XYZ file of C-alpha atoms in Angstrom:
261
model
C 113.741 113.436 35.295
C 116.846 112.803 37.347
C 115.293 113.908 40.639
C 111.789 113.276 41.979
C 111.012 116.982 42.067
C 107.292 117.718 42.283
C 107.308 121.321 43.481
C 109.537 124.370 42.931
C 109.763 127.482 45.113
C 111.278 130.520 43.390
C 112.082 134.003 44.667
C 111.257 137.060 42.526
C 113.670 139.957 43.078
C 117.126 139.338 41.587
C 115.982 135.767 40.827
C 113.295 136.307 38.173
C 113.285 140.109 38.156
C 116.550 141.779 37.132
C 116.593 145.235 38.719
C 119.708 146.231 36.782
C 117.530 146.040 33.648
C 114.128 146.674 35.259
C 112.877 143.609 33.422
C 112.204 139.906 33.877
C 114.347 136.917 32.967
C 112.001 135.668 30.263
C 113.939 132.502 29.330
C 113.700 131.342 32.962
C 109.985 132.145 33.061
C 109.498 130.012 29.950
C 111.466 127.245 31.671
C 109.126 127.367 34.683
C 106.123 127.162 32.370
C 107.651 124.100 30.723
C 108.115 122.510 34.158
C 104.442 123.189 34.922
C 103.422 121.355 31.757
C 105.177 118.302 33.208
C 102.963 118.484 36.301
C 105.417 120.240 38.631
C 103.853 122.832 40.951
C 105.461 126.287 40.910
C 105.225 128.638 43.901
C 106.565 132.162 43.891
C 108.164 132.815 47.292
C 108.809 136.477 47.983
C 109.023 139.248 50.559
C 106.627 141.273 48.422
C 102.976 141.730 49.431
C 100.305 140.481 47.033
C 99.507 143.864 45.465
C 103.177 144.519 44.752
C 103.347 141.310 42.725
C 100.308 142.493 40.780
C 101.914 145.879 40.104
C 105.112 144.516 38.576
C 102.953 142.484 36.123
C 104.851 139.232 36.516
C 101.535 137.387 36.308
C 100.992 138.808 32.831
C 103.705 136.394 31.674
C 103.340 133.484 34.053
C 100.600 132.010 36.251
C 102.110 130.173 39.222
C 100.205 127.477 41.071
C 100.730 129.358 44.316
C 102.265 132.467 45.832
C 104.008 132.822 49.181
C 103.957 136.530 50.044
C 105.533 138.686 52.741
C 108.255 136.182 53.663
C 105.722 133.523 54.555
C 103.013 135.564 56.242
C 100.462 134.913 53.493
C 100.057 131.950 51.127
C 97.798 131.633 48.080
C 97.006 128.461 46.155
C 95.239 129.195 42.857
C 94.362 132.666 44.226
C 92.735 131.248 47.371
C 94.254 132.143 50.743
C 95.328 128.906 52.437
C 97.416 130.453 55.211
C 97.849 133.820 56.901
C 99.819 134.887 59.949
C 99.111 138.575 60.431
C 101.239 141.173 62.171
C 99.361 141.892 65.432
C 97.500 145.209 65.235
C 99.152 146.520 68.411
C 102.553 146.068 66.740
C 101.369 147.782 63.571
C 100.107 150.786 65.545
C 103.331 151.009 67.551
C 105.551 150.830 64.468
C 103.503 153.368 62.521
C 103.540 155.742 65.472
C 107.340 155.502 65.828
C 107.922 156.051 62.110
C 105.316 158.786 61.689
C 106.974 160.829 64.428
C 110.166 160.777 62.349
C 108.148 161.472 59.171
C 109.321 158.179 57.692
C 107.223 156.411 55.085
C 105.808 152.984 55.894
C 103.993 150.982 53.249
C 101.585 148.580 54.944
C 100.181 145.644 53.022
C 96.791 144.064 53.618
C 95.649 140.759 52.103
C 95.337 142.158 48.576
C 96.139 145.890 48.841
C 98.811 148.217 50.228
C 98.896 151.807 51.419
C 101.294 154.553 52.494
C 101.122 155.786 56.075
C 102.078 159.367 55.093
C 102.450 161.274 51.805
C 105.399 160.288 49.635
C 108.786 161.891 50.372
C 112.338 161.992 48.982
C 113.291 158.662 50.577
C 110.459 156.996 48.698
C 111.803 158.488 45.469
C 115.292 157.162 46.248
C 113.883 153.701 46.961
C 111.875 153.585 43.743
C 114.956 154.527 41.726
C 115.940 150.878 42.209
C 112.566 149.211 42.651
C 110.638 150.584 39.732
C 107.096 150.810 41.097
C 104.470 153.473 41.717
C 103.722 154.951 45.153
C 100.588 153.700 46.906
C 97.578 155.740 48.013
C 97.833 157.292 51.464
C 95.416 155.824 54.018
C 95.224 156.031 57.788
C 95.552 152.620 59.410
C 92.174 151.474 60.785
C 92.892 147.994 62.159
C 92.999 146.280 58.765
C 94.611 142.844 58.553
C 98.282 143.660 57.891
C 100.648 141.115 56.386
C 103.667 143.328 55.618
C 105.407 146.571 56.547
C 107.974 148.227 54.293
C 109.953 151.179 55.656
C 111.712 153.601 53.307
C 114.552 155.481 54.968
C 118.365 155.737 55.024
C 120.582 153.772 57.386
C 121.108 156.671 59.794
C 117.669 155.979 61.309
C 118.401 152.304 62.050
C 119.803 152.681 65.556
C 116.855 154.719 66.828
C 114.225 152.497 65.241
C 115.803 149.243 66.409
C 115.799 150.569 69.965
C 112.042 151.155 69.950
C 110.587 148.335 67.861
C 108.724 145.420 69.520
C 110.920 142.394 70.284
C 108.894 140.123 67.978
C 109.633 142.343 64.990
C 112.588 141.668 62.682
C 114.238 144.680 61.048
C 115.770 143.553 57.741
C 117.519 146.166 55.614
C 117.809 144.941 52.015
C 118.462 148.259 50.287
C 120.061 151.645 51.168
C 116.512 153.015 51.439
C 114.453 149.875 52.020
C 113.722 147.913 55.203
C 111.364 144.962 55.616
C 109.755 145.146 59.042
C 108.708 141.542 59.555
C 106.830 139.523 62.127
C 109.551 137.251 63.499
C 107.232 134.223 63.456
C 107.083 134.366 59.672
C 109.829 133.195 57.331
C 110.086 131.502 53.958
C 111.123 128.200 55.525
C 107.992 127.887 57.641
C 105.901 128.742 54.595
C 107.616 126.115 52.439
C 107.097 123.554 55.199
C 103.370 124.405 55.318
C 102.998 124.126 51.530
C 104.800 120.777 51.411
C 102.477 119.352 54.060
C 99.441 120.899 52.342
C 100.239 119.036 49.121
C 101.514 115.861 50.788
C 105.107 116.265 49.565
C 108.384 115.792 51.415
C 111.466 117.972 51.209
C 112.932 115.313 48.884
C 110.344 116.411 46.301
C 111.235 120.095 46.442
C 113.610 122.559 44.784
C 114.030 126.183 45.902
C 115.821 129.088 44.212
C 116.762 132.519 45.533
C 119.588 134.982 46.120
C 119.259 136.652 49.532
C 119.424 135.868 53.253
C 115.672 135.129 53.695
C 116.056 132.417 51.051
C 118.338 130.426 53.353
C 115.261 129.415 55.361
C 113.722 128.178 52.124
C 116.859 126.212 51.215
C 116.773 124.448 54.591
C 113.333 122.993 53.848
C 114.053 121.614 50.372
C 116.469 118.848 49.405
C 117.536 120.753 46.297
C 118.336 124.464 46.307
C 120.090 126.960 44.074
C 121.703 130.271 44.823
C 120.937 132.502 41.840
C 124.097 134.548 41.522
C 124.061 135.605 45.176
C 126.742 137.986 46.418
C 126.411 136.614 49.951
C 128.700 133.849 51.177
C 126.133 132.518 53.657
C 123.512 132.116 50.925
C 125.943 130.306 48.656
C 127.045 127.999 51.488
C 123.422 127.069 52.229
C 122.571 126.143 48.632
C 123.168 122.758 47.033
C 123.915 124.391 43.669
C 125.465 127.715 42.666
C 123.874 129.088 39.512
C 124.612 132.155 37.444
C 122.853 135.444 38.139
C 119.407 136.523 36.985
C 121.070 138.418 34.115
C 122.393 135.083 32.855
C 119.160 133.111 33.433
C 120.277 131.277 36.569
C 116.828 129.791 37.129
C 116.784 128.260 33.657
C 120.297 126.924 34.256
C 119.108 125.266 37.484
C 116.083 123.677 35.808
C 118.416 122.112 33.254
C 120.933 121.104 35.909
C 118.311 118.988 37.667
C 116.940 117.723 34.342
C 113.528 119.194 34.989
C 113.423 120.509 31.441
């Protein structure tokens, strides 16, 4: 192996999951499995909550060593929670109240489950036209431990919502009908840093791969990083390698580039 890479962090959406095809990049998944056989740890690193990862059935094809969920708010190692930084309940209540008054759907994720705050509506349908999943059950929030909040609404609501959200909440629109409402103390970089220390690795031992703005934080914590066909200049500038898109197996290309497989 050309580099002393002992751990790999890889995003899911548009990195391993190709939403233009509603299917996975199977050659890249096989490449990650081959890397595992060589003793390299593989962590999925995603904005998705745990239950969302279960629903898309990625784990039917590949068993990672660990999963970083909700942009770093929750970390699993071999299905055991090793870190959690929850969204404070007072923030959850405030956000749900603001959105419910506008009849806007919020999906709130707990440690292993997720629920809708109100019954499904047309904005949910528009969102799921791209992200091919099933709506969650509706459940009133009762002070559960919340790790993620996903808002489904068009851009015309942004100005009002931004005006009323708590200051420690980050409003990240990633889709015409999808917004991650994130606890500002959580990001992929902090999570990668925690995992490296947990396993006794340095950033020199790590490779990260992703395509979107939250992945920049991940790139900053690993010596080696690859932009997987990103359309964003800032993401490409932050990466040490520019790979092809998920449709062209950019992850597999990166694994070969660094002579991991």
